[in-house]
Amino acid sequence: MSFIKFLGTAGARFVVMKQLRASGGVWLSVGKTNLYIDPGPGALVRCLNSKPKLEPSTLDGILLTHKHLDHSGDVNAMIEAMTEGGFKKKGVLFAPRDALEEDPVVLKYVGDYVERVEVLRENSAYRIGDIRFSTARKHQHRVETYGLNFDLSPHTLSFIIDTKFFPELPNLYRGEILVIHVVRQKPIGEDPIDHLSIEDVKSILKIVKPRLTILTHFGMTMIKAKPWVVAAELEKELGLKVIAASDGMKLNLEEV
Ligand SMILES: [Zn+2]
């Protein structure tokens, strides 16, 4: 069974630091392959407390879309868990170069536990077991950041990770299932952090028209506006299926 499970839906600093939502990232399972995306603070605990339990030693890889803390806080703990305390050298770590080299978020001795490290670059294709994915161009975010397009035939699944909106953005992520990181309900003038708002999401959905859109990575304004209410309003306005992720939500990809 192929599935994605949200072990966190928090985005940006306040929701993460207060743990108003969990910040564990996403577990993706396709065929026999398990990939962990963005192990933010609490990822290890959320895996082990998950029902049924998600066992980190069954992971084949860990992927960082970028090095910000809400995406990488537990990366070292998760690598250690994947490799059974470092005693079993295995797995692949995918990360942008700046997460590994300048002010790195992966400790050197922990990085040595993985079998190989693959540096994420623009417009590149990657494969790990049964999972194939590609990056598009670099996002407009303060650190090197990539979104992801998964080819999970028969389905395509895209993740629009943190970014400022730019005109080409919708066309880079044409997955039938589209996961969007939407931090803000309303745009703010000069956003120093570069995140998407619901207005940006509307612009994206009008072009991409995904079969299913999943909103996640919520900041304070989204939490206050109740993400499920915002999703229902979008669904009504656009005539497309839109849901808001909740902590622990699991989606069976064969049933979508
Ligand atoms: Zn983020």
mmCIF file of C-alpha atoms and ligand atoms in Angstrom:
data_model
loop_
_atom_site.group_PDB
_atom_site.id
_atom_site.type_symbol
_atom_site.label_atom_id
_atom_site.label_comp_id
_atom_site.label_asym_id
_atom_site.label_seq_id
_atom_site.Cartn_x
_atom_site.Cartn_y
_atom_site.Cartn_z
ATOM 1 C CA MET A 1 0.000 0.000 0.000
ATOM 2 C CA SER A 2 1.318 3.425 -0.927
ATOM 3 C CA PHE A 3 0.538 6.320 1.374
ATOM 4 C CA ILE A 4 1.567 9.698 2.717
ATOM 5 C CA LYS A 5 1.222 10.440 6.386
ATOM 6 C CA PHE A 6 1.479 13.937 7.839
ATOM 7 C CA LEU A 7 3.463 13.858 11.077
ATOM 8 C CA GLY A 8 3.157 17.582 11.322
ATOM 9 C CA THR A 9 1.289 20.462 9.721
ATOM 10 C CA ALA A 10 2.992 23.404 11.443
ATOM 11 C CA GLY A 11 4.718 26.070 9.414
ATOM 12 C CA ALA A 12 6.838 29.000 10.453
ATOM 13 C CA ARG A 13 8.199 29.834 13.840
ATOM 14 C CA PHE A 14 5.339 30.549 16.223
ATOM 15 C CA VAL A 15 3.209 27.524 15.404
ATOM 16 C CA VAL A 16 6.318 25.340 15.646
ATOM 17 C CA MET A 17 7.744 26.814 18.851
ATOM 18 C CA LYS A 18 4.386 26.609 20.641
ATOM 19 C CA GLN A 19 3.650 23.242 18.984
ATOM 20 C CA LEU A 20 0.124 24.430 18.139
ATOM 21 C CA ARG A 21 0.512 21.873 15.396
ATOM 22 C CA ALA A 22 3.124 19.135 15.243
ATOM 23 C CA SER A 23 6.167 19.767 13.047
ATOM 24 C CA GLY A 24 7.333 16.266 12.146
ATOM 25 C CA GLY A 25 7.139 16.431 8.341
ATOM 26 C CA VAL A 26 5.827 13.714 6.034
ATOM 27 C CA TRP A 27 6.333 9.957 5.678
ATOM 28 C CA LEU A 28 5.961 8.732 2.093
ATOM 29 C CA SER A 29 5.634 5.033 1.422
ATOM 30 C CA VAL A 30 5.527 3.670 -2.142
ATOM 31 C CA GLY A 31 5.726 -0.044 -2.865
ATOM 32 C CA LYS A 32 8.553 -1.281 -0.687
ATOM 33 C CA THR A 33 10.252 2.106 -0.294
ATOM 34 C CA ASN A 34 9.929 4.524 2.623
ATOM 35 C CA LEU A 35 11.110 8.121 2.362
ATOM 36 C CA TYR A 36 10.923 10.748 5.098
ATOM 37 C CA ILE A 37 10.473 14.342 3.946
ATOM 38 C CA ASP A 38 11.481 17.274 6.162
ATOM 39 C CA PRO A 39 11.961 15.852 9.670
ATOM 40 C CA GLY A 40 11.210 18.979 11.698
ATOM 41 C CA PRO A 41 11.231 19.141 15.511
ATOM 42 C CA GLY A 42 9.467 16.098 16.970
ATOM 43 C CA ALA A 43 9.708 13.858 13.888
ATOM 44 C CA LEU A 44 11.186 10.909 15.775
ATOM 45 C CA VAL A 45 8.634 11.078 18.593
ATOM 46 C CA ARG A 46 5.758 11.441 16.120
ATOM 47 C CA CYS A 47 6.912 8.344 14.195
ATOM 48 C CA LEU A 48 7.197 6.209 17.287
ATOM 49 C CA ASN A 49 3.869 7.429 18.720
ATOM 50 C CA SER A 50 2.089 7.032 15.420
ATOM 51 C CA LYS A 51 -0.670 4.424 15.256
ATOM 52 C CA PRO A 52 0.250 2.082 13.760
ATOM 53 C CA LYS A 53 3.844 2.887 14.676
ATOM 54 C CA LEU A 54 6.106 4.051 11.868
ATOM 55 C CA GLU A 55 9.442 2.381 12.438
ATOM 56 C CA PRO A 56 12.332 4.689 11.394
ATOM 57 C CA SER A 57 14.661 1.713 10.849
ATOM 58 C CA THR A 58 12.461 0.784 7.842
ATOM 59 C CA LEU A 59 13.314 4.080 6.125
ATOM 60 C CA ASP A 60 15.285 3.967 2.889
ATOM 61 C CA GLY A 61 15.962 7.669 2.799
ATOM 62 C CA ILE A 62 15.507 11.092 4.343
ATOM 63 C CA LEU A 63 15.011 14.245 2.302
ATOM 64 C CA LEU A 64 15.450 17.867 3.311
ATOM 65 C CA THR A 65 13.785 20.359 0.985
ATOM 66 C CA HIS A 66 15.753 23.064 2.775
ATOM 67 C CA LYS A 67 17.633 23.608 5.987
ATOM 68 C CA HIS A 68 15.240 25.795 7.985
ATOM 69 C CA LEU A 69 14.680 24.388 11.458
ATOM 70 C CA ASP A 70 10.992 23.536 10.957
ATOM 71 C CA HIS A 71 12.128 21.165 8.171
ATOM 72 C CA SER A 72 15.364 19.835 9.591
ATOM 73 C CA GLY A 73 15.273 20.005 13.415
ATOM 74 C CA ASP A 74 15.198 16.218 13.845
ATOM 75 C CA VAL A 75 17.310 15.234 10.843
ATOM 76 C CA ASN A 76 20.187 13.920 12.959
ATOM 77 C CA ALA A 77 17.890 11.947 15.264
ATOM 78 C CA MET A 78 16.084 10.468 12.254
ATOM 79 C CA ILE A 79 19.308 9.465 10.489
ATOM 80 C CA GLU A 80 20.482 7.778 13.679
ATOM 81 C CA ALA A 81 17.137 5.958 13.989
ATOM 82 C CA MET A 82 17.151 4.926 10.307
ATOM 83 C CA THR A 83 20.624 3.454 10.678
ATOM 84 C CA GLU A 84 19.911 1.753 14.014
ATOM 85 C CA GLY A 85 22.177 4.022 15.993
ATOM 86 C CA GLY A 86 24.708 4.180 13.216
ATOM 87 C CA PHE A 87 25.482 0.466 13.482
ATOM 88 C CA LYS A 88 23.833 -0.310 10.158
ATOM 89 C CA LYS A 89 25.179 1.935 7.413
ATOM 90 C CA LYS A 90 22.231 2.415 5.090
ATOM 91 C CA GLY A 91 19.908 4.786 3.327
ATOM 92 C CA VAL A 92 20.173 7.924 1.258
ATOM 93 C CA LEU A 93 20.174 11.515 2.468
ATOM 94 C CA PHE A 94 18.887 14.055 -0.054
ATOM 95 C CA ALA A 95 19.555 17.725 0.723
ATOM 96 C CA PRO A 96 20.480 21.005 -0.966
ATOM 97 C CA ARG A 97 24.147 21.825 -0.900
ATOM 98 C CA ASP A 98 23.777 24.696 1.558
ATOM 99 C CA ALA A 99 22.196 22.357 4.130
ATOM 100 C CA LEU A 100 25.340 20.228 4.005
ATOM 101 C CA GLU A 101 28.132 22.725 3.576
ATOM 102 C CA GLU A 102 27.538 26.270 4.803
ATOM 103 C CA ASP A 103 26.313 26.240 8.380
ATOM 104 C CA PRO A 104 25.355 22.569 7.941
ATOM 105 C CA VAL A 105 22.351 21.036 9.689
ATOM 106 C CA VAL A 106 23.599 17.449 9.446
ATOM 107 C CA LEU A 107 26.343 16.614 11.939
ATOM 108 C CA LYS A 108 29.383 15.142 10.248
ATOM 109 C CA TYR A 109 29.551 11.975 12.340
ATOM 110 C CA VAL A 110 25.827 11.361 11.775
ATOM 111 C CA GLY A 111 26.116 12.009 8.030
ATOM 112 C CA ASP A 112 28.691 9.219 7.899
ATOM 113 C CA TYR A 113 25.993 6.690 8.904
ATOM 114 C CA VAL A 114 24.140 6.936 5.590
ATOM 115 C CA GLU A 115 25.142 4.920 2.588
ATOM 116 C CA ARG A 116 25.098 7.886 0.261
ATOM 117 C CA VAL A 117 24.308 11.563 0.138
ATOM 118 C CA GLU A 118 22.644 13.034 -2.927
ATOM 119 C CA VAL A 119 22.787 16.778 -3.352
ATOM 120 C CA LEU A 120 19.514 18.302 -4.553
ATOM 121 C CA ARG A 121 19.955 20.620 -7.526
ATOM 122 C CA GLU A 122 17.655 22.488 -9.877
ATOM 123 C CA ASN A 123 15.702 20.516 -12.505
ATOM 124 C CA SER A 124 17.180 17.149 -11.568
ATOM 125 C CA ALA A 125 15.738 13.646 -11.363
ATOM 126 C CA TYR A 126 16.352 11.223 -8.503
ATOM 127 C CA ARG A 127 15.409 7.672 -7.673
ATOM 128 C CA ILE A 128 15.296 5.732 -4.470
ATOM 129 C CA GLY A 129 13.882 2.209 -4.719
ATOM 130 C CA ASP A 130 10.291 2.457 -5.953
ATOM 131 C CA ILE A 131 10.205 6.251 -5.627
ATOM 132 C CA ARG A 132 11.114 8.553 -8.502
ATOM 133 C CA PHE A 133 11.048 12.312 -8.132
ATOM 134 C CA SER A 134 12.437 15.498 -9.581
ATOM 135 C CA THR A 135 13.140 19.037 -8.514
ATOM 136 C CA ALA A 136 12.185 22.170 -10.460
ATOM 137 C CA ARG A 137 13.922 25.502 -10.284
ATOM 138 C CA LYS A 138 15.125 26.907 -6.996
ATOM 139 C CA HIS A 139 12.410 28.492 -4.852
ATOM 140 C CA GLN A 140 12.427 32.099 -3.733
ATOM 141 C CA HIS A 141 13.203 31.483 -0.095
ATOM 142 C CA ARG A 142 16.080 32.691 2.052
ATOM 143 C CA VAL A 143 17.967 29.394 1.902
ATOM 144 C CA GLU A 144 18.361 26.920 -0.982
ATOM 145 C CA THR A 145 14.913 25.322 -1.273
ATOM 146 C CA TYR A 146 13.318 22.865 -3.689
ATOM 147 C CA GLY A 147 9.784 21.645 -4.300
ATOM 148 C CA LEU A 148 9.233 18.053 -5.397
ATOM 149 C CA ASN A 149 7.408 16.228 -8.192
ATOM 150 C CA PHE A 150 6.870 12.515 -7.575
ATOM 151 C CA ASP A 151 6.045 10.134 -10.380
ATOM 152 C CA LEU A 152 4.263 7.348 -8.528
ATOM 153 C CA SER A 153 2.538 5.897 -11.558
ATOM 154 C CA PRO A 154 -0.369 5.796 -11.877
ATOM 155 C CA HIS A 155 -0.343 8.983 -9.805
ATOM 156 C CA THR A 156 1.691 12.157 -9.803
ATOM 157 C CA LEU A 157 2.190 13.950 -6.528
ATOM 158 C CA SER A 158 3.696 17.415 -6.162
ATOM 159 C CA PHE A 159 4.853 19.338 -3.120
ATOM 160 C CA ILE A 160 5.072 23.110 -3.304
ATOM 161 C CA ILE A 161 7.432 23.759 -0.426
ATOM 162 C CA ASP A 162 8.034 27.193 1.133
ATOM 163 C CA THR A 163 8.541 29.942 -1.404
ATOM 164 C CA LYS A 164 7.510 33.415 -2.346
ATOM 165 C CA PHE A 165 5.047 33.344 -5.255
ATOM 166 C CA PHE A 166 6.550 33.828 -8.711
ATOM 167 C CA PRO A 167 4.712 33.672 -12.049
ATOM 168 C CA GLU A 168 6.263 30.389 -13.232
ATOM 169 C CA LEU A 169 5.467 28.597 -9.976
ATOM 170 C CA PRO A 170 2.121 26.932 -10.912
ATOM 171 C CA ASN A 171 3.508 25.379 -14.071
ATOM 172 C CA LEU A 172 6.401 23.760 -12.234
ATOM 173 C CA TYR A 173 4.098 21.569 -10.116
ATOM 174 C CA ARG A 174 1.431 19.812 -12.146
ATOM 175 C CA GLY A 175 0.810 16.776 -9.896
ATOM 176 C CA GLU A 176 -2.698 15.337 -9.774
ATOM 177 C CA ILE A 177 -2.295 15.442 -6.027
ATOM 178 C CA LEU A 178 -0.836 18.764 -4.932
ATOM 179 C CA VAL A 179 0.453 19.457 -1.426
ATOM 180 C CA ILE A 180 0.939 23.188 -0.808
ATOM 181 C CA HIS A 181 2.767 24.847 2.050
ATOM 182 C CA VAL A 182 0.579 27.818 2.871
ATOM 183 C CA VAL A 183 1.759 29.808 5.854
ATOM 184 C CA ARG A 184 -0.422 32.891 5.584
ATOM 185 C CA GLN A 185 -4.092 33.471 5.150
ATOM 186 C CA LYS A 186 -3.544 36.930 3.690
ATOM 187 C CA PRO A 187 -0.547 38.293 1.849
ATOM 188 C CA ILE A 188 1.513 40.851 3.720
ATOM 189 C CA GLY A 189 3.316 43.629 1.907
ATOM 190 C CA GLU A 190 6.994 42.995 2.394
ATOM 191 C CA ASP A 191 7.274 39.426 3.598
ATOM 192 C CA PRO A 192 10.827 38.956 4.805
ATOM 193 C CA ILE A 193 10.407 35.184 5.021
ATOM 194 C CA ASP A 194 8.908 34.543 1.579
ATOM 195 C CA HIS A 195 5.857 32.358 2.079
ATOM 196 C CA LEU A 196 2.646 31.678 0.179
ATOM 197 C CA SER A 197 -0.763 33.045 1.166
ATOM 198 C CA ILE A 198 -4.247 31.828 0.276
ATOM 199 C CA GLU A 199 -4.361 34.405 -2.542
ATOM 200 C CA ASP A 200 -1.271 32.737 -4.028
ATOM 201 C CA VAL A 201 -2.862 29.304 -3.604
ATOM 202 C CA LYS A 202 -5.889 30.489 -5.596
ATOM 203 C CA SER A 203 -3.640 31.667 -8.430
ATOM 204 C CA ILE A 204 -1.886 28.296 -8.443
ATOM 205 C CA LEU A 205 -5.040 26.157 -8.336
ATOM 206 C CA LYS A 206 -6.750 28.086 -11.136
ATOM 207 C CA ILE A 207 -3.883 27.071 -13.415
ATOM 208 C CA VAL A 208 -2.969 23.589 -12.165
ATOM 209 C CA LYS A 209 -6.493 22.300 -11.363
ATOM 210 C CA PRO A 210 -5.261 19.309 -9.351
ATOM 211 C CA ARG A 211 -7.533 16.344 -8.674
ATOM 212 C CA LEU A 212 -6.843 16.819 -4.983
ATOM 213 C CA THR A 213 -5.164 19.714 -3.164
ATOM 214 C CA ILE A 214 -3.872 19.330 0.371
ATOM 215 C CA LEU A 215 -3.023 22.466 2.334
ATOM 216 C CA THR A 216 -0.424 22.162 5.090
ATOM 217 C CA HIS A 217 2.431 23.978 6.879
ATOM 218 C CA PHE A 218 0.214 26.514 8.580
ATOM 219 C CA GLY A 219 1.333 29.720 10.247
ATOM 220 C CA MET A 220 -0.608 31.559 12.941
ATOM 221 C CA THR A 221 -3.006 33.380 10.617
ATOM 222 C CA MET A 222 -4.029 30.086 8.988
ATOM 223 C CA ILE A 223 -4.493 28.386 12.360
ATOM 224 C CA LYS A 224 -6.692 31.270 13.534
ATOM 225 C CA ALA A 225 -8.736 31.130 10.336
ATOM 226 C CA LYS A 226 -9.226 27.338 10.835
ATOM 227 C CA PRO A 227 -7.539 25.590 7.899
ATOM 228 C CA TRP A 228 -10.511 23.275 7.277
ATOM 229 C CA VAL A 229 -12.801 26.310 6.895
ATOM 230 C CA VAL A 230 -10.351 27.968 4.498
ATOM 231 C CA ALA A 231 -10.103 24.715 2.501
ATOM 232 C CA ALA A 232 -13.901 24.393 2.293
ATOM 233 C CA GLU A 233 -14.181 27.998 1.051
ATOM 234 C CA LEU A 234 -11.540 27.381 -1.613
ATOM 235 C CA GLU A 235 -13.292 24.196 -2.687
ATOM 236 C CA LYS A 236 -16.575 26.063 -3.079
ATOM 237 C CA GLU A 237 -15.063 29.023 -4.887
ATOM 238 C CA LEU A 238 -12.907 27.045 -7.305
ATOM 239 C CA GLY A 239 -14.950 23.874 -7.741
ATOM 240 C CA LEU A 240 -11.877 21.739 -6.968
ATOM 241 C CA LYS A 241 -11.316 19.256 -4.182
ATOM 242 C CA VAL A 242 -9.286 20.955 -1.439
ATOM 243 C CA ILE A 243 -8.594 19.607 2.036
ATOM 244 C CA ALA A 244 -6.528 20.844 4.965
ATOM 245 C CA ALA A 245 -4.032 18.365 6.397
ATOM 246 C CA SER A 246 -4.260 17.560 10.079
ATOM 247 C CA ASP A 247 -1.585 16.061 12.310
ATOM 248 C CA GLY A 248 -1.514 12.305 11.799
ATOM 249 C CA MET A 249 -3.591 12.405 8.594
ATOM 250 C CA LYS A 250 -2.854 9.461 6.329
ATOM 251 C CA LEU A 251 -3.777 9.343 2.693
ATOM 252 C CA ASN A 252 -3.833 6.063 0.852
ATOM 253 C CA LEU A 253 -2.494 6.955 -2.589
ATOM 254 C CA GLU A 254 -4.249 4.024 -4.255
ATOM 255 C CA GLU A 255 -7.642 5.335 -3.148
ATOM 256 C CA VAL A 256 -7.240 8.941 -4.279
HETATM 257 ZN ZN ZN B 1 8.914 26.026 6.537
#
